[in-house]
């Protein structure tokens, strides 16, 4: 799969423009996904020096992305007449997801075992789940 990964609030705690502490198991999970031949694209609002700091931070920890803020490493306006800022990926990992960011162990399980959020959730019922009301005799 090709997977877009946000940086601030996803790989590290949100401290933009500074780089926050790493979220537990973020870089280890990313390295495992790379080893399984997934193409990871760093997709972040960071630009220029702040972007390079994030790329270097990841590289120092053994995470090298397939591309950064683009679909493939060589992509540019000049060589892609269909250039779009929206990436063409299979999956997004971002702290701004509806419902927030699952922990990195859950993210890995979902990708590695091809599970959905519902698959994972059904294995571990939430304390917030409610019991469905019983149907009346006239309801199907």
PDB file of N, CA and C in Angstrom, residues 41-110:
ATOM      1  N   UNK A  41       4.630   8.034   2.558  1.00  0.00           N
ATOM      2  CA  UNK A  41       4.823   9.411   2.128  1.00  0.00           C
ATOM      3  C   UNK A  41       4.602  10.313   3.335  1.00  0.00           C
ATOM      4  N   UNK A  42       5.593  11.146   3.635  1.00  0.00           N
ATOM      5  CA  UNK A  42       5.414  12.124   4.693  1.00  0.00           C
ATOM      6  C   UNK A  42       4.549  13.246   4.123  1.00  0.00           C
ATOM      7  N   UNK A  43       3.413  13.492   4.762  1.00  0.00           N
ATOM      8  CA  UNK A  43       2.470  14.511   4.301  1.00  0.00           C
ATOM      9  C   UNK A  43       2.241  15.465   5.454  1.00  0.00           C
ATOM     10  N   UNK A  44       2.817  16.657   5.358  1.00  0.00           N
ATOM     11  CA  UNK A  44       2.814  17.589   6.473  1.00  0.00           C
ATOM     12  C   UNK A  44       2.661  19.019   5.983  1.00  0.00           C
ATOM     13  N   UNK A  45       2.199  19.873   6.853  1.00  0.00           N
ATOM     14  CA  UNK A  45       2.082  21.291   6.547  1.00  0.00           C
ATOM     15  C   UNK A  45       3.460  21.964   6.578  1.00  0.00           C
ATOM     16  N   UNK A  46       4.443  21.300   7.138  1.00  0.00           N
ATOM     17  CA  UNK A  46       5.780  21.890   7.249  1.00  0.00           C
ATOM     18  C   UNK A  46       6.379  22.172   5.874  1.00  0.00           C
ATOM     19  N   UNK A  47       7.111  23.262   5.794  1.00  0.00           N
ATOM     20  CA  UNK A  47       7.787  23.649   4.556  1.00  0.00           C
ATOM     21  C   UNK A  47       9.207  24.095   4.875  1.00  0.00           C
ATOM     22  N   UNK A  48      10.029  24.139   3.844  1.00  0.00           N
ATOM     23  CA  UNK A  48      11.378  24.692   3.903  1.00  0.00           C
ATOM     24  C   UNK A  48      12.194  24.087   5.057  1.00  0.00           C
ATOM     25  N   UNK A  49      12.768  24.944   5.923  1.00  0.00           N
ATOM     26  CA  UNK A  49      13.641  24.445   6.996  1.00  0.00           C
ATOM     27  C   UNK A  49      12.885  23.560   7.988  1.00  0.00           C
ATOM     28  N   UNK A  50      11.653  23.929   8.299  1.00  0.00           N
ATOM     29  CA  UNK A  50      10.860  23.130   9.246  1.00  0.00           C
ATOM     30  C   UNK A  50      10.567  21.741   8.678  1.00  0.00           C
ATOM     31  N   UNK A  51      10.349  21.663   7.385  1.00  0.00           N
ATOM     32  CA  UNK A  51      10.140  20.370   6.734  1.00  0.00           C
ATOM     33  C   UNK A  51      11.421  19.551   6.784  1.00  0.00           C
ATOM     34  N   UNK A  52      12.543  20.173   6.464  1.00  0.00           N
ATOM     35  CA  UNK A  52      13.814  19.450   6.482  1.00  0.00           C
ATOM     36  C   UNK A  52      14.143  18.939   7.879  1.00  0.00           C
ATOM     37  N   UNK A  53      13.810  19.719   8.914  1.00  0.00           N
ATOM     38  CA  UNK A  53      14.019  19.266  10.290  1.00  0.00           C
ATOM     39  C   UNK A  53      13.223  17.992  10.566  1.00  0.00           C
ATOM     40  N   UNK A  54      11.983  17.941  10.105  1.00  0.00           N
ATOM     41  CA  UNK A  54      11.138  16.757  10.317  1.00  0.00           C
ATOM     42  C   UNK A  54      11.692  15.556   9.555  1.00  0.00           C
ATOM     43  N   UNK A  55      12.100  15.768   8.306  1.00  0.00           N
ATOM     44  CA  UNK A  55      12.670  14.682   7.497  1.00  0.00           C
ATOM     45  C   UNK A  55      13.936  14.160   8.161  1.00  0.00           C
ATOM     46  N   UNK A  56      14.795  15.068   8.597  1.00  0.00           N
ATOM     47  CA  UNK A  56      16.044  14.665   9.261  1.00  0.00           C
ATOM     48  C   UNK A  56      15.764  13.932  10.566  1.00  0.00           C
ATOM     49  N   UNK A  57      14.792  14.420  11.347  1.00  0.00           N
ATOM     50  CA  UNK A  57      14.428  13.783  12.612  1.00  0.00           C
ATOM     51  C   UNK A  57      14.031  12.331  12.358  1.00  0.00           C
ATOM     52  N   UNK A  58      13.202  12.105  11.355  1.00  0.00           N
ATOM     53  CA  UNK A  58      12.757  10.747  11.026  1.00  0.00           C
ATOM     54  C   UNK A  58      13.935   9.891  10.541  1.00  0.00           C
ATOM     55  N   UNK A  59      14.759  10.455   9.673  1.00  0.00           N
ATOM     56  CA  UNK A  59      15.901   9.716   9.116  1.00  0.00           C
ATOM     57  C   UNK A  59      16.872   9.287  10.219  1.00  0.00           C
ATOM     58  N   UNK A  60      17.099  10.160  11.200  1.00  0.00           N
ATOM     59  CA  UNK A  60      17.976   9.829  12.328  1.00  0.00           C
ATOM     60  C   UNK A  60      17.460   8.629  13.117  1.00  0.00           C
ATOM     61  N   UNK A  61      16.174   8.376  13.031  1.00  0.00           N
ATOM     62  CA  UNK A  61      15.551   7.262  13.746  1.00  0.00           C
ATOM     63  C   UNK A  61      15.265   6.076  12.833  1.00  0.00           C
ATOM     64  N   UNK A  62      15.804   6.130  11.620  1.00  0.00           N
ATOM     65  CA  UNK A  62      15.699   5.000  10.699  1.00  0.00           C
ATOM     66  C   UNK A  62      14.472   4.980   9.826  1.00  0.00           C
ATOM     67  N   UNK A  63      13.737   6.088   9.760  1.00  0.00           N
ATOM     68  CA  UNK A  63      12.534   6.162   8.921  1.00  0.00           C
ATOM     69  C   UNK A  63      12.833   7.055   7.722  1.00  0.00           C
ATOM     70  N   UNK A  64      12.921   6.416   6.547  1.00  0.00           N
ATOM     71  CA  UNK A  64      13.126   7.173   5.315  1.00  0.00           C
ATOM     72  C   UNK A  64      11.894   7.001   4.444  1.00  0.00           C
ATOM     73  N   UNK A  65      11.288   8.105   4.101  1.00  0.00           N
ATOM     74  CA  UNK A  65      10.044   8.091   3.355  1.00  0.00           C
ATOM     75  C   UNK A  65      10.287   7.918   1.863  1.00  0.00           C
ATOM     76  N   UNK A  66       9.340   7.280   1.196  1.00  0.00           N
ATOM     77  CA  UNK A  66       9.366   7.123  -0.256  1.00  0.00           C
ATOM     78  C   UNK A  66       9.323   8.495  -0.927  1.00  0.00           C
ATOM     79  N   UNK A  67       8.484   9.378  -0.406  1.00  0.00           N
ATOM     80  CA  UNK A  67       8.362  10.735  -0.933  1.00  0.00           C
ATOM     81  C   UNK A  67       7.943  11.658   0.208  1.00  0.00           C
ATOM     82  N   UNK A  68       8.091  12.957  -0.028  1.00  0.00           N
ATOM     83  CA  UNK A  68       7.736  13.956   0.973  1.00  0.00           C
ATOM     84  C   UNK A  68       6.852  15.016   0.310  1.00  0.00           C
ATOM     85  N   UNK A  69       5.622  15.122   0.793  1.00  0.00           N
ATOM     86  CA  UNK A  69       4.648  16.100   0.297  1.00  0.00           C
ATOM     87  C   UNK A  69       4.419  16.014  -1.215  1.00  0.00           C
ATOM     88  N   UNK A  70       4.509  14.811  -1.762  1.00  0.00           N
ATOM     89  CA  UNK A  70       4.231  14.567  -3.182  1.00  0.00           C
ATOM     90  C   UNK A  70       3.969  13.091  -3.383  1.00  0.00           C
ATOM     91  N   UNK A  71       3.403  12.727  -4.524  1.00  0.00           N
ATOM     92  CA  UNK A  71       3.055  11.327  -4.790  1.00  0.00           C
ATOM     93  C   UNK A  71       4.268  10.429  -5.021  1.00  0.00           C
ATOM     94  N   UNK A  72       5.310  10.968  -5.624  1.00  0.00           N
ATOM     95  CA  UNK A  72       6.529  10.196  -5.870  1.00  0.00           C
ATOM     96  C   UNK A  72       7.709  11.151  -5.820  1.00  0.00           C
ATOM     97  N   UNK A  73       8.908  10.654  -5.568  1.00  0.00           N
ATOM     98  CA  UNK A  73      10.051  11.528  -5.294  1.00  0.00           C
ATOM     99  C   UNK A  73      10.335  12.563  -6.382  1.00  0.00           C
ATOM    100  N   UNK A  74      10.156  12.201  -7.647  1.00  0.00           N
ATOM    101  CA  UNK A  74      10.524  13.089  -8.753  1.00  0.00           C
ATOM    102  C   UNK A  74       9.397  14.020  -9.164  1.00  0.00           C
ATOM    103  N   UNK A  75       8.230  13.910  -8.538  1.00  0.00           N
ATOM    104  CA  UNK A  75       7.069  14.690  -8.980  1.00  0.00           C
ATOM    105  C   UNK A  75       7.313  16.184  -8.839  1.00  0.00           C
ATOM    106  N   UNK A  76       6.946  16.925  -9.881  1.00  0.00           N
ATOM    107  CA  UNK A  76       6.992  18.380  -9.862  1.00  0.00           C
ATOM    108  C   UNK A  76       5.943  18.902 -10.826  1.00  0.00           C
ATOM    109  N   UNK A  77       5.689  20.180 -10.770  1.00  0.00           N
ATOM    110  CA  UNK A  77       4.734  20.787 -11.694  1.00  0.00           C
ATOM    111  C   UNK A  77       5.186  20.604 -13.142  1.00  0.00           C
ATOM    112  N   UNK A  78       6.475  20.657 -13.367  1.00  0.00           N
ATOM    113  CA  UNK A  78       7.024  20.586 -14.720  1.00  0.00           C
ATOM    114  C   UNK A  78       6.863  19.203 -15.363  1.00  0.00           C
ATOM    115  N   UNK A  79       6.943  18.134 -14.574  1.00  0.00           N
ATOM    116  CA  UNK A  79       6.901  16.784 -15.166  1.00  0.00           C
ATOM    117  C   UNK A  79       5.585  16.048 -14.903  1.00  0.00           C
ATOM    118  N   UNK A  80       4.568  16.752 -14.417  1.00  0.00           N
ATOM    119  CA  UNK A  80       3.280  16.108 -14.176  1.00  0.00           C
ATOM    120  C   UNK A  80       2.178  17.114 -14.496  1.00  0.00           C
ATOM    121  N   UNK A  81       1.612  16.997 -15.687  1.00  0.00           N
ATOM    122  CA  UNK A  81       0.592  17.964 -16.077  1.00  0.00           C
ATOM    123  C   UNK A  81      -0.732  17.739 -15.340  1.00  0.00           C
ATOM    124  N   UNK A  82      -0.816  16.704 -14.511  1.00  0.00           N
ATOM    125  CA  UNK A  82      -1.994  16.451 -13.674  1.00  0.00           C
ATOM    126  C   UNK A  82      -1.653  16.651 -12.198  1.00  0.00           C
ATOM    127  N   UNK A  83      -0.626  17.441 -11.920  1.00  0.00           N
ATOM    128  CA  UNK A  83      -0.163  17.650 -10.553  1.00  0.00           C
ATOM    129  C   UNK A  83      -1.301  18.164  -9.676  1.00  0.00           C
ATOM    130  N   UNK A  84      -1.415  17.575  -8.494  1.00  0.00           N
ATOM    131  CA  UNK A  84      -2.417  17.993  -7.522  1.00  0.00           C
ATOM    132  C   UNK A  84      -1.792  17.888  -6.139  1.00  0.00           C
ATOM    133  N   UNK A  85      -2.148  18.819  -5.272  1.00  0.00           N
ATOM    134  CA  UNK A  85      -1.634  18.722  -3.897  1.00  0.00           C
ATOM    135  C   UNK A  85      -2.246  17.549  -3.149  1.00  0.00           C
ATOM    136  N   UNK A  86      -3.369  17.035  -3.624  1.00  0.00           N
ATOM    137  CA  UNK A  86      -3.991  15.886  -2.965  1.00  0.00           C
ATOM    138  C   UNK A  86      -3.267  14.618  -3.391  1.00  0.00           C
ATOM    139  N   UNK A  87      -2.765  13.887  -2.431  1.00  0.00           N
ATOM    140  CA  UNK A  87      -2.027  12.664  -2.722  1.00  0.00           C
ATOM    141  C   UNK A  87      -2.965  11.558  -3.183  1.00  0.00           C
ATOM    142  N   UNK A  88      -2.416  10.669  -3.977  1.00  0.00           N
ATOM    143  CA  UNK A  88      -3.143   9.484  -4.426  1.00  0.00           C
ATOM    144  C   UNK A  88      -2.595   8.297  -3.638  1.00  0.00           C
ATOM    145  N   UNK A  89      -3.178   8.069  -2.465  1.00  0.00           N
ATOM    146  CA  UNK A  89      -2.688   7.031  -1.570  1.00  0.00           C
ATOM    147  C   UNK A  89      -3.826   6.085  -1.195  1.00  0.00           C
ATOM    148  N   UNK A  90      -3.446   4.956  -0.619  1.00  0.00           N
ATOM    149  CA  UNK A  90      -4.431   3.974  -0.173  1.00  0.00           C
ATOM    150  C   UNK A  90      -4.953   4.273   1.225  1.00  0.00           C
ATOM    151  N   UNK A  91      -4.145   4.959   2.029  1.00  0.00           N
ATOM    152  CA  UNK A  91      -4.469   5.142   3.435  1.00  0.00           C
ATOM    153  C   UNK A  91      -3.799   6.406   3.958  1.00  0.00           C
ATOM    154  N   UNK A  92      -4.462   7.084   4.874  1.00  0.00           N
ATOM    155  CA  UNK A  92      -3.920   8.263   5.545  1.00  0.00           C
ATOM    156  C   UNK A  92      -3.799   7.955   7.039  1.00  0.00           C
ATOM    157  N   UNK A  93      -2.657   8.313   7.618  1.00  0.00           N
ATOM    158  CA  UNK A  93      -2.487   8.227   9.072  1.00  0.00           C
ATOM    159  C   UNK A  93      -2.288   9.660   9.551  1.00  0.00           C
ATOM    160  N   UNK A  94      -3.274  10.161  10.309  1.00  0.00           N
ATOM    161  CA  UNK A  94      -3.269  11.571  10.676  1.00  0.00           C
ATOM    162  C   UNK A  94      -4.034  11.757  11.983  1.00  0.00           C
ATOM    163  N   UNK A  95      -3.523  12.604  12.853  1.00  0.00           N
ATOM    164  CA  UNK A  95      -4.200  12.846  14.136  1.00  0.00           C
ATOM    165  C   UNK A  95      -5.517  13.588  13.952  1.00  0.00           C
ATOM    166  N   UNK A  96      -5.775  14.104  12.772  1.00  0.00           N
ATOM    167  CA  UNK A  96      -7.017  14.844  12.521  1.00  0.00           C
ATOM    168  C   UNK A  96      -8.122  13.940  11.971  1.00  0.00           C
ATOM    169  N   UNK A  97      -7.920  12.624  12.048  1.00  0.00           N
ATOM    170  CA  UNK A  97      -8.964  11.693  11.622  1.00  0.00           C
ATOM    171  C   UNK A  97     -10.212  11.895  12.469  1.00  0.00           C
ATOM    172  N   UNK A  98     -11.357  11.570  11.907  1.00  0.00           N
ATOM    173  CA  UNK A  98     -12.573  11.566  12.719  1.00  0.00           C
ATOM    174  C   UNK A  98     -12.376  10.488  13.775  1.00  0.00           C
ATOM    175  N   UNK A  99     -12.523  10.836  15.004  1.00  0.00           N
ATOM    176  CA  UNK A  99     -12.299   9.877  16.080  1.00  0.00           C
ATOM    177  C   UNK A  99     -10.886   9.927  16.625  1.00  0.00           C
ATOM    178  N   UNK A 100     -10.013  10.722  16.012  1.00  0.00           N
ATOM    179  CA  UNK A 100      -8.647  10.868  16.502  1.00  0.00           C
ATOM    180  C   UNK A 100      -7.700   9.810  15.976  1.00  0.00           C
ATOM    181  N   UNK A 101      -6.525   9.762  16.541  1.00  0.00           N
ATOM    182  CA  UNK A 101      -5.466   8.860  16.115  1.00  0.00           C
ATOM    183  C   UNK A 101      -5.450   7.625  17.014  1.00  0.00           C
ATOM    184  N   UNK A 102      -5.651   6.433  16.423  1.00  0.00           N
ATOM    185  CA  UNK A 102      -5.496   5.220  17.239  1.00  0.00           C
ATOM    186  C   UNK A 102      -4.032   5.099  17.686  1.00  0.00           C
ATOM    187  N   UNK A 103      -3.768   4.272  18.674  1.00  0.00           N
ATOM    188  CA  UNK A 103      -2.371   4.064  19.065  1.00  0.00           C
ATOM    189  C   UNK A 103      -1.656   3.340  17.926  1.00  0.00           C
ATOM    190  N   UNK A 104      -0.339   3.431  17.903  1.00  0.00           N
ATOM    191  CA  UNK A 104       0.444   2.880  16.790  1.00  0.00           C
ATOM    192  C   UNK A 104       0.357   1.362  16.708  1.00  0.00           C
ATOM    193  N   UNK A 105       0.120   0.673  17.812  1.00  0.00           N
ATOM    194  CA  UNK A 105      -0.084  -0.779  17.769  1.00  0.00           C
ATOM    195  C   UNK A 105      -1.341  -1.130  16.999  1.00  0.00           C
ATOM    196  N   UNK A 106      -2.399  -0.375  17.243  1.00  0.00           N
ATOM    197  CA  UNK A 106      -3.658  -0.590  16.518  1.00  0.00           C
ATOM    198  C   UNK A 106      -3.483  -0.254  15.044  1.00  0.00           C
ATOM    199  N   UNK A 107      -2.792   0.830  14.755  1.00  0.00           N
ATOM    200  CA  UNK A 107      -2.534   1.196  13.359  1.00  0.00           C
ATOM    201  C   UNK A 107      -1.810   0.061  12.645  1.00  0.00           C
ATOM    202  N   UNK A 108      -0.785  -0.490  13.293  1.00  0.00           N
ATOM    203  CA  UNK A 108      -0.039  -1.585  12.670  1.00  0.00           C
ATOM    204  C   UNK A 108      -0.942  -2.795  12.422  1.00  0.00           C
ATOM    205  N   UNK A 109      -1.741  -3.177  13.407  1.00  0.00           N
ATOM    206  CA  UNK A 109      -2.644  -4.330  13.247  1.00  0.00           C
ATOM    207  C   UNK A 109      -3.592  -4.111  12.073  1.00  0.00           C
ATOM    208  N   UNK A 110      -4.134  -2.915  11.969  1.00  0.00           N
ATOM    209  CA  UNK A 110      -5.075  -2.623  10.893  1.00  0.00           C
ATOM    210  C   UNK A 110      -4.420  -2.794   9.527  1.00  0.00           C
TER     211      UNK A 110
END
